[in-house]
PDB file of C-alpha atoms and ligand atoms in Angstrom:
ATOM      1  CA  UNK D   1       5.856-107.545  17.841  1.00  0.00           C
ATOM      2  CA  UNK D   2       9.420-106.518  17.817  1.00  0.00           C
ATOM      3  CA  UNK D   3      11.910-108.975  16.511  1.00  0.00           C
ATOM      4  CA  UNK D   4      15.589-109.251  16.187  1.00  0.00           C
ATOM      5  CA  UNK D   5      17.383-111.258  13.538  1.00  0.00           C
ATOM      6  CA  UNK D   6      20.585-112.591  14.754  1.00  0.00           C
ATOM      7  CA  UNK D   7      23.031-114.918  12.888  1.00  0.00           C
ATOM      8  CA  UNK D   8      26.555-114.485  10.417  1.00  0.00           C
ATOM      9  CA  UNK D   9      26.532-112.183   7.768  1.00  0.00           C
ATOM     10  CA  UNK D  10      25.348-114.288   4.864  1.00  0.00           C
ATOM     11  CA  UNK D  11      23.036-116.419   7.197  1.00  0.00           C
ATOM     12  CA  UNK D  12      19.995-115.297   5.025  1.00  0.00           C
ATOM     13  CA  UNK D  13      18.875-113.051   7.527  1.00  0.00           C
ATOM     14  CA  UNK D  14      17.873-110.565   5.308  1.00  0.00           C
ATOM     15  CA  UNK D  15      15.570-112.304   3.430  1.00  0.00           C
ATOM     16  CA  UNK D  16      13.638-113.623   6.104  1.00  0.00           C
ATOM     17  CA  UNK D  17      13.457-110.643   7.601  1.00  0.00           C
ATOM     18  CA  UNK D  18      11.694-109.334   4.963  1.00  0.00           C
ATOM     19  CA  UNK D  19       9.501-112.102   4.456  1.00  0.00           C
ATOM     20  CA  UNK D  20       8.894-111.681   8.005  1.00  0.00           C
ATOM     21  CA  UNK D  21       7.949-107.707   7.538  1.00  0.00           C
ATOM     22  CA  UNK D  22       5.613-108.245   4.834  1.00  0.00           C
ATOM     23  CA  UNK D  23       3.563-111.427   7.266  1.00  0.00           C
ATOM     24  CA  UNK D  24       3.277-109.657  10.253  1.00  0.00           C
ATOM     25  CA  UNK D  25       2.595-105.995   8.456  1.00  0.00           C
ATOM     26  CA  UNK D  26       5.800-104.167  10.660  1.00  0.00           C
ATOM     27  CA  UNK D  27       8.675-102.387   9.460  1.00  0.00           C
ATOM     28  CA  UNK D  28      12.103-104.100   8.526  1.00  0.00           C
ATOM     29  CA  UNK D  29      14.774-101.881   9.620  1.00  0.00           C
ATOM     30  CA  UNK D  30      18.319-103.134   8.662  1.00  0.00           C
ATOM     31  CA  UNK D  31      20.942-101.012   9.305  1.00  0.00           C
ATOM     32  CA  UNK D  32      23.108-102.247   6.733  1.00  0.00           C
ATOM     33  CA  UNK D  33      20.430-100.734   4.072  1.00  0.00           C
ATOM     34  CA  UNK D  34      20.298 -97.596   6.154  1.00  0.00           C
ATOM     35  CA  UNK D  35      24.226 -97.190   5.931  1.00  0.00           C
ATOM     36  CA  UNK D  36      24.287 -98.020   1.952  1.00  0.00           C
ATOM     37  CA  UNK D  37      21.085 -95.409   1.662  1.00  0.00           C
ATOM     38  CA  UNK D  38      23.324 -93.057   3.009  1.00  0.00           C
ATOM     39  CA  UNK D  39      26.438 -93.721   1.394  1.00  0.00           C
ATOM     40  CA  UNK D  40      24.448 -93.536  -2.238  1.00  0.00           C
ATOM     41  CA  UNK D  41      22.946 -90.423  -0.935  1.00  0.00           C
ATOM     42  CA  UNK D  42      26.729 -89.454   0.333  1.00  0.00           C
ATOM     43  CA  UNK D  43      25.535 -88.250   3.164  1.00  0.00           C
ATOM     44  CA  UNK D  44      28.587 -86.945   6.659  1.00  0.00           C
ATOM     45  CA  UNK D  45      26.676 -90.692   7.948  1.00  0.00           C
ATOM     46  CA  UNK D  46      27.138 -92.428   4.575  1.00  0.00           C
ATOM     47  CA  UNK D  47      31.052 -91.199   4.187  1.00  0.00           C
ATOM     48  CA  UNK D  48      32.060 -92.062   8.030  1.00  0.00           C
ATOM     49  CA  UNK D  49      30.077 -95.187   7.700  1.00  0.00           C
ATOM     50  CA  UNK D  50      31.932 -96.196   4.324  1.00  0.00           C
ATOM     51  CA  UNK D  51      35.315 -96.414   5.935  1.00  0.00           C
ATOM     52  CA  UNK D  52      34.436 -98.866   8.482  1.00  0.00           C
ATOM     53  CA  UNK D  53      31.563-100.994   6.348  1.00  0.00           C
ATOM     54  CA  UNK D  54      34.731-101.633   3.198  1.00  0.00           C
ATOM     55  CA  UNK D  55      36.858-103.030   5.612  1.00  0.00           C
ATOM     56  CA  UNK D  56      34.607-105.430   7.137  1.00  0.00           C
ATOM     57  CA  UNK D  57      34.264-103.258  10.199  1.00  0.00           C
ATOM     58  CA  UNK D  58      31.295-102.604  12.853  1.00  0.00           C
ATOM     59  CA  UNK D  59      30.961 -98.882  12.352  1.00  0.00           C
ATOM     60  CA  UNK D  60      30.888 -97.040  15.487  1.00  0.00           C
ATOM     61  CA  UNK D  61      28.122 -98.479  18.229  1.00  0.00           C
ATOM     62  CA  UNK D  62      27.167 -94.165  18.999  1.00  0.00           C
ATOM     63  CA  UNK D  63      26.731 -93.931  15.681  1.00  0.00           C
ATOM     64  CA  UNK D  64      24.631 -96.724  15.247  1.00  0.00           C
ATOM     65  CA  UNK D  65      22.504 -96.612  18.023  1.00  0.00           C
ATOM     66  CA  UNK D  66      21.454 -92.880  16.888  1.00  0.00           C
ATOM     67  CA  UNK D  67      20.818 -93.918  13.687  1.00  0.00           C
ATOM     68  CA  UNK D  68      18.077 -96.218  15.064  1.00  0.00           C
ATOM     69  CA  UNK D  69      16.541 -94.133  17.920  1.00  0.00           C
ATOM     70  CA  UNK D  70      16.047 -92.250  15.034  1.00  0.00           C
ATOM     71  CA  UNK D  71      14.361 -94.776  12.725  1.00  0.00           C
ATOM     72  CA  UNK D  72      12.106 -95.683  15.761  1.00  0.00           C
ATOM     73  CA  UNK D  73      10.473 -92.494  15.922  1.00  0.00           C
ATOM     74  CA  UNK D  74       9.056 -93.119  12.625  1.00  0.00           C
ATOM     75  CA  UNK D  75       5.300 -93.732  12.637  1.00  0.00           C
ATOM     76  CA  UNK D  76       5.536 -97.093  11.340  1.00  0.00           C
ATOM     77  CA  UNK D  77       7.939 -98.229  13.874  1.00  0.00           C
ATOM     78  CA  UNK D  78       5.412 -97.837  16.862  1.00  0.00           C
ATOM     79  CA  UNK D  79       4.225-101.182  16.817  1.00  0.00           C
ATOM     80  CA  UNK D  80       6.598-103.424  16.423  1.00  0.00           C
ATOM     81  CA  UNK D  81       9.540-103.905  13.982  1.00  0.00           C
ATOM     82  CA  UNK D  82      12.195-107.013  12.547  1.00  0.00           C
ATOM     83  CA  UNK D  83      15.182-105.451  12.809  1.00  0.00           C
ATOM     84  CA  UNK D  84      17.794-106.725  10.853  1.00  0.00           C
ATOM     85  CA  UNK D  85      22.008-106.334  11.372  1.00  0.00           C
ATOM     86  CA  UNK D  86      21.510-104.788  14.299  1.00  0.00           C
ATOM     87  CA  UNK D  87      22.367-105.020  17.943  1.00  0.00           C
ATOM     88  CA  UNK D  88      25.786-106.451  16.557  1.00  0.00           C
ATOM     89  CA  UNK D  89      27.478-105.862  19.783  1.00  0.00           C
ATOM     90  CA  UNK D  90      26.025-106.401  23.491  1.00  0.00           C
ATOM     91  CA  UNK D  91      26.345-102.532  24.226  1.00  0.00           C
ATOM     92  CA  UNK D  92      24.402-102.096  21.287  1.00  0.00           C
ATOM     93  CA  UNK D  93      22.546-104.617  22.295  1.00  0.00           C
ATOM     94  CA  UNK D  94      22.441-102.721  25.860  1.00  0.00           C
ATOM     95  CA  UNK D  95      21.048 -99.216  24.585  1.00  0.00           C
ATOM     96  CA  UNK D  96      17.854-100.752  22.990  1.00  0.00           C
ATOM     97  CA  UNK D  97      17.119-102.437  26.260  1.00  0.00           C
ATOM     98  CA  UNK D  98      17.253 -99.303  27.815  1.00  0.00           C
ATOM     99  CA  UNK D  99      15.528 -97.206  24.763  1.00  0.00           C
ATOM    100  CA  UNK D 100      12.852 -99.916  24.801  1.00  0.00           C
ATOM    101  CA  UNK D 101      12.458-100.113  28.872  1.00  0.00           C
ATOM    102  CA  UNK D 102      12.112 -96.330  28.893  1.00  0.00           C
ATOM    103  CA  UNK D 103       9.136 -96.795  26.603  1.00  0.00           C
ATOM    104  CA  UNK D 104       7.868 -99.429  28.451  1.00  0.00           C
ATOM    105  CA  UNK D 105       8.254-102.687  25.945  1.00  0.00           C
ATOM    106  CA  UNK D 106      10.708-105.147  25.296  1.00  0.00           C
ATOM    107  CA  UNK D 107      12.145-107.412  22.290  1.00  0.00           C
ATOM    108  CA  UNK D 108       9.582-110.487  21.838  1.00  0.00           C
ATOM    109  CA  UNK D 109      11.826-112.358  19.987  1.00  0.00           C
ATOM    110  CA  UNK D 110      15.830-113.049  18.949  1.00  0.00           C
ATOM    111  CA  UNK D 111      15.657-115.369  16.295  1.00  0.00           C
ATOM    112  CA  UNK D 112      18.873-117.074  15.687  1.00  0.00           C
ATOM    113  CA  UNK D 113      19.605-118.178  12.066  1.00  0.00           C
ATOM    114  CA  UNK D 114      22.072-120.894  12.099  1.00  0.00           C
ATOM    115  CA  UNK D 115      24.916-121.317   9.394  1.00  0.00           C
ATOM    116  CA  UNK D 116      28.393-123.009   9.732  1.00  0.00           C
ATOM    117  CA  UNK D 117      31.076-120.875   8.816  1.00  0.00           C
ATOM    118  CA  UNK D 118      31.536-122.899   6.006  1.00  0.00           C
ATOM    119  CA  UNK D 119      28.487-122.531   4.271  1.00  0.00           C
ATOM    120  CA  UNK D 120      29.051-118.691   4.729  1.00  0.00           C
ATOM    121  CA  UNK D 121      31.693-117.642   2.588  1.00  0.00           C
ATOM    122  CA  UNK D 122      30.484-119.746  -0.147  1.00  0.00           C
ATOM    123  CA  UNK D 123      27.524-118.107   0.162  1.00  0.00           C
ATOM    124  CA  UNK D 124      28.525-114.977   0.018  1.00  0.00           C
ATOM    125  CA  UNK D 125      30.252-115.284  -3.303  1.00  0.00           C
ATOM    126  CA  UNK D 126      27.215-115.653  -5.276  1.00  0.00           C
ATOM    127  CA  UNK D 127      25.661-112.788  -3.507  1.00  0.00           C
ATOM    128  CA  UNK D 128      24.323-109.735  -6.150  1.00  0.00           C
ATOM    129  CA  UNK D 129      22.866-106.692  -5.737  1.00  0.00           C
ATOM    130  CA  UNK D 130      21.595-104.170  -7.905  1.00  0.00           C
ATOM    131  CA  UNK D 131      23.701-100.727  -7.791  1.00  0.00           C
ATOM    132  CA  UNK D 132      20.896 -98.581  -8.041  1.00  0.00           C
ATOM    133  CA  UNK D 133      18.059 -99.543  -6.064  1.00  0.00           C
ATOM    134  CA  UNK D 134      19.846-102.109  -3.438  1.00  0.00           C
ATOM    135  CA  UNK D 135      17.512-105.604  -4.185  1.00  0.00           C
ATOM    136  CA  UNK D 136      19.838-108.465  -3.570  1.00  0.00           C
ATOM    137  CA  UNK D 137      19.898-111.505  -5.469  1.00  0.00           C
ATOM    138  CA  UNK D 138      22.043-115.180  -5.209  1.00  0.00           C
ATOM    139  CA  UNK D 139      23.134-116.776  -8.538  1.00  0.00           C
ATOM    140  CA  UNK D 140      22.001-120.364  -7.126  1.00  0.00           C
ATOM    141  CA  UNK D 141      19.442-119.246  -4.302  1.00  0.00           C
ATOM    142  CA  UNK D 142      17.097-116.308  -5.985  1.00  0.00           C
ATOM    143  CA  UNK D 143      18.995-115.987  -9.130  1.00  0.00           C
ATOM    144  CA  UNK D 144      17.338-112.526 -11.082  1.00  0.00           C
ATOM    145  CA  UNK D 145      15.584-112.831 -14.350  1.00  0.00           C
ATOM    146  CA  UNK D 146      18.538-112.140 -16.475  1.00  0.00           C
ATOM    147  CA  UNK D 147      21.835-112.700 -15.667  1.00  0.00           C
ATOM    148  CA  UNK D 148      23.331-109.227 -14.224  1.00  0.00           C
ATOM    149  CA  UNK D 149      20.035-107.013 -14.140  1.00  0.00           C
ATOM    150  CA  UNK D 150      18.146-106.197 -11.719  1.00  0.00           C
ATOM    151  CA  UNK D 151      14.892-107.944 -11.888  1.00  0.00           C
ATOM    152  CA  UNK D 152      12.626-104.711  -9.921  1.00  0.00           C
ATOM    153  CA  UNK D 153      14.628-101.662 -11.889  1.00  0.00           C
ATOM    154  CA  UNK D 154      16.480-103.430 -14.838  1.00  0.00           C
ATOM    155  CA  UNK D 155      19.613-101.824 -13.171  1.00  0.00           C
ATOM    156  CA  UNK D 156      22.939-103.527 -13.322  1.00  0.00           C
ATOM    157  CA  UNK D 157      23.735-106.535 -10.308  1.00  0.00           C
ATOM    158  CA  UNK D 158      27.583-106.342  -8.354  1.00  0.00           C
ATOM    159  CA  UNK D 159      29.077-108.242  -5.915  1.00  0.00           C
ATOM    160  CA  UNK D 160      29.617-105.768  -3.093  1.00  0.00           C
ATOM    161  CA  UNK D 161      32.752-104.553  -2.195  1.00  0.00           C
ATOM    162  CA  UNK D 162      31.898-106.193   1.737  1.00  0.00           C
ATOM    163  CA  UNK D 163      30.859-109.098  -0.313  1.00  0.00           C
ATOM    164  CA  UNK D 164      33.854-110.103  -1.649  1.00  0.00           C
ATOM    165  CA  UNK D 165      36.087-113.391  -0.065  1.00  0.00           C
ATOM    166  CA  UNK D 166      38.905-111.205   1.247  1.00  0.00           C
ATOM    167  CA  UNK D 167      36.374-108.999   3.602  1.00  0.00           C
ATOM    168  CA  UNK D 168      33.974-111.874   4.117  1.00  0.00           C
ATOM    169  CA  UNK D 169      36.612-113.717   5.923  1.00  0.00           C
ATOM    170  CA  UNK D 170      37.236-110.810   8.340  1.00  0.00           C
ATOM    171  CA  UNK D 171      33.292-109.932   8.730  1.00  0.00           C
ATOM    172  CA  UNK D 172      33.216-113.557  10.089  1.00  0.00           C
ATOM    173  CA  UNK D 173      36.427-112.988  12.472  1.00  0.00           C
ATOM    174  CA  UNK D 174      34.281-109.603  13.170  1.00  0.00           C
ATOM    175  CA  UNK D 175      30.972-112.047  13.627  1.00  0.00           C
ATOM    176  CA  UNK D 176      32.401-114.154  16.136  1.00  0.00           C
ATOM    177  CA  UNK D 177      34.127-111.689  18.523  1.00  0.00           C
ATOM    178  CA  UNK D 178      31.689-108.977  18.789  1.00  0.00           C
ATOM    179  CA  UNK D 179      28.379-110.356  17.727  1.00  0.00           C
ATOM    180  CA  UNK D 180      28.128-114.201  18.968  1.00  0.00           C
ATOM    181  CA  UNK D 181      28.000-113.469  22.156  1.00  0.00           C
ATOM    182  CA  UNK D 182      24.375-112.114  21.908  1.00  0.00           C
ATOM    183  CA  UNK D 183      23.063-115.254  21.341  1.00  0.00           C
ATOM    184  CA  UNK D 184      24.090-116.102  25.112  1.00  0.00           C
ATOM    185  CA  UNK D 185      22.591-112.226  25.555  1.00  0.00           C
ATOM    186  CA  UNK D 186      18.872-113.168  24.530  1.00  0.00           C
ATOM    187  CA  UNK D 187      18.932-116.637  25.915  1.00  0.00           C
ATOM    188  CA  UNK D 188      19.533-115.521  28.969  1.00  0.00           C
ATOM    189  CA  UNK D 189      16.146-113.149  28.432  1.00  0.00           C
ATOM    190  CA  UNK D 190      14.522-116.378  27.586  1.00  0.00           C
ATOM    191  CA  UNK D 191      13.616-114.583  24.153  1.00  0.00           C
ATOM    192  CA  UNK D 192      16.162-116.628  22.098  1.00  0.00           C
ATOM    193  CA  UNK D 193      14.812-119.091  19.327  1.00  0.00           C
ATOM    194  CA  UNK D 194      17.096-120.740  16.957  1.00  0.00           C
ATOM    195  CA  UNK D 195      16.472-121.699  13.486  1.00  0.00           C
ATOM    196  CA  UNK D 196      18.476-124.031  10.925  1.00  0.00           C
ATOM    197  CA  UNK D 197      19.416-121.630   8.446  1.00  0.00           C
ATOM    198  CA  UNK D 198      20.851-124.453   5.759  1.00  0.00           C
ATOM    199  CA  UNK D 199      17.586-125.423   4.770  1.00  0.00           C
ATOM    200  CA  UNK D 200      15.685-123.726   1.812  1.00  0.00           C
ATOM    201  CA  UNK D 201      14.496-120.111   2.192  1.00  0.00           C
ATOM    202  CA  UNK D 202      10.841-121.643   2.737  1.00  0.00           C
ATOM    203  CA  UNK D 203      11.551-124.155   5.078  1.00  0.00           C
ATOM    204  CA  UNK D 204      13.282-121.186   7.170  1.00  0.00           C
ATOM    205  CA  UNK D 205      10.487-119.307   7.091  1.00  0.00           C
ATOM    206  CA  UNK D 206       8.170-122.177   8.271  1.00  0.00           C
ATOM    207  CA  UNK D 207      10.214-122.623  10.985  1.00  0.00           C
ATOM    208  CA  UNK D 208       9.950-119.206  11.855  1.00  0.00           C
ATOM    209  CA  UNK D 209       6.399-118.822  11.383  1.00  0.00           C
ATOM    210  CA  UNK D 210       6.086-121.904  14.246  1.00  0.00           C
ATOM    211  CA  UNK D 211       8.040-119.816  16.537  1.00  0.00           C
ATOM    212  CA  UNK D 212       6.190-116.315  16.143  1.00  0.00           C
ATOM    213  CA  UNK D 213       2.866-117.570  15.622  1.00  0.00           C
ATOM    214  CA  UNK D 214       0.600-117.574  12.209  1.00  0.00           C
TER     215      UNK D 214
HETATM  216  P1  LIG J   1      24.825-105.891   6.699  1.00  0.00           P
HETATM  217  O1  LIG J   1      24.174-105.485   5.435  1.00  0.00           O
HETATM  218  O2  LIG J   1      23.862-105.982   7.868  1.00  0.00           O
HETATM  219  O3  LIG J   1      25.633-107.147   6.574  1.00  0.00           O
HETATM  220  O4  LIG J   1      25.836-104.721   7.100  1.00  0.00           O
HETATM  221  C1  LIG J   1      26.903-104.330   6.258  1.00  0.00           C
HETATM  222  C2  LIG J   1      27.938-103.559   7.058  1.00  0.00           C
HETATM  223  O5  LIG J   1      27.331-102.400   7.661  1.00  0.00           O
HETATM  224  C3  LIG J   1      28.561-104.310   8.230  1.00  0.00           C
HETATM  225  O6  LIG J   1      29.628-105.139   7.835  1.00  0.00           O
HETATM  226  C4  LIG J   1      29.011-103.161   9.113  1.00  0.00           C
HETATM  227  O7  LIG J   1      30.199-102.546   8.617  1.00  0.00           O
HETATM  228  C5  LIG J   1      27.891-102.155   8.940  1.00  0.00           C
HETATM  229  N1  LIG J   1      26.826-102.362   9.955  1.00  0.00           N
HETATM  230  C6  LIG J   1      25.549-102.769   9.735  1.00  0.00           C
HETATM  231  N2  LIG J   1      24.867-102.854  10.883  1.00  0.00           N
HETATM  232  C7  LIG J   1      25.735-102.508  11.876  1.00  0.00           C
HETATM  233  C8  LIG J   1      25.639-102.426  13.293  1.00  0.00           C
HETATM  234  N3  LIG J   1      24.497-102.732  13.952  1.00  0.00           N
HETATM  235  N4  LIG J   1      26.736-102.032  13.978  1.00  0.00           N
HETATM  236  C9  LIG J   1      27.877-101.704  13.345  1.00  0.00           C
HETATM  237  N5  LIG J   1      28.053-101.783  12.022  1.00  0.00           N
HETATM  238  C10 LIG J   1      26.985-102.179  11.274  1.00  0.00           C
END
């Protein structure tokens, strides 16, 4: 089954992606974590990646795209996947089309996870995640342990520097120009399937679960 996750950044996405991963026994590829991997590692991707991702930027789509052909090949990857943060653009969107046409399959799914802007930034402010090995956390949603660690590594908890009100706002302005319009994108594949992302984590999963079967 291969799945794409759309919504705003903040929608809960994530989380349901890997909820979503661990169900249906396939890979959750987000390639937000990919970029951060990288930029920890300080890898040429991580440091040409950084520029864009501290801004509230789309890093390049060439860049991008490569960086998931890549992923793809792995041997986990050749049955199905939930990928997560990424297309984020139609050509994006475009190029694994065409990757997955040449390879004769297609996306199953586009679930959409539905958030009002102005749930979003409010939201994002309680977002945490540990520095060292990248869990993320929400002070009223999944709150860790103890306040500040990291409840899988005991590592410290920030609020990332894309996190952060200023860069949220433009992420959003980023959201709506560049990434929105793939909603129209997969409905018009008859793949799309929208779910109400201001209900409770479980609830969102439920209604997921309806849509890609138990
Ligand atoms: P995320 O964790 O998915 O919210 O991604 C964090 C940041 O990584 C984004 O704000 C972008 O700067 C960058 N990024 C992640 N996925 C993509 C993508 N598919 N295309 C371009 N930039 C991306």
């Amino acid at each position: 089954m291969r799945i794409v996750m759309l919504g705003a950044p903040g929608a809960g996405k994530g989380t349901q992606a890997k909820k979503i991963a661990a169900k249906y026994g396939i890979p959750h590829i987000s390639t937000g974590d990919i970029f951060r991997a990288n930029i920890k590692n300080g890898t040429e991707l991580g440091k040409k990646a950084k520029s864009y991702m501290d801004q509230g930027m789309l890093v390049p789509d060439e860049l991008t795209v490569s960086l998931v052909m890549d992923r793809f090949q792995e041997p986990d990857a050749q049955k199905g996947y939930v990928l997560d943060g990424f297309p984020r653009t139609i050509p994006q969107a475009e190029s694994l089309d065409a990757a997955l046409k040449e390879s004769g399959s297609q996306i199953d799914f586009a679930v959409n996870v539905d958030v009002p802007d102005e749930n979003i930034v409010k939201r994002m402010s309680g977002r945490r995640a540990c520095v060292k090995c990248g869990a993320t956390y929400h002070l009223q949603y999944a709150a860790p342990e103890k306040d500040g660690i990291c409840d899988s590594c005991g590592e410290n908890l920030i609020l990332r520097d894309d996190d952060k009100p200023e860069t949220v706002e433009k992420r959003l302005k980023v959201y709506h120009e560049q990434t929105q319009p793939l909603i129209d994108y997969y409905a018009q594949k008859n793949v799309l399937r929208e779910v109400d992302g201001t209900l409770g984590l479980d609830e969102v999963f439920s209604q997921i679960t309806a849509i890609l079967g138990e």
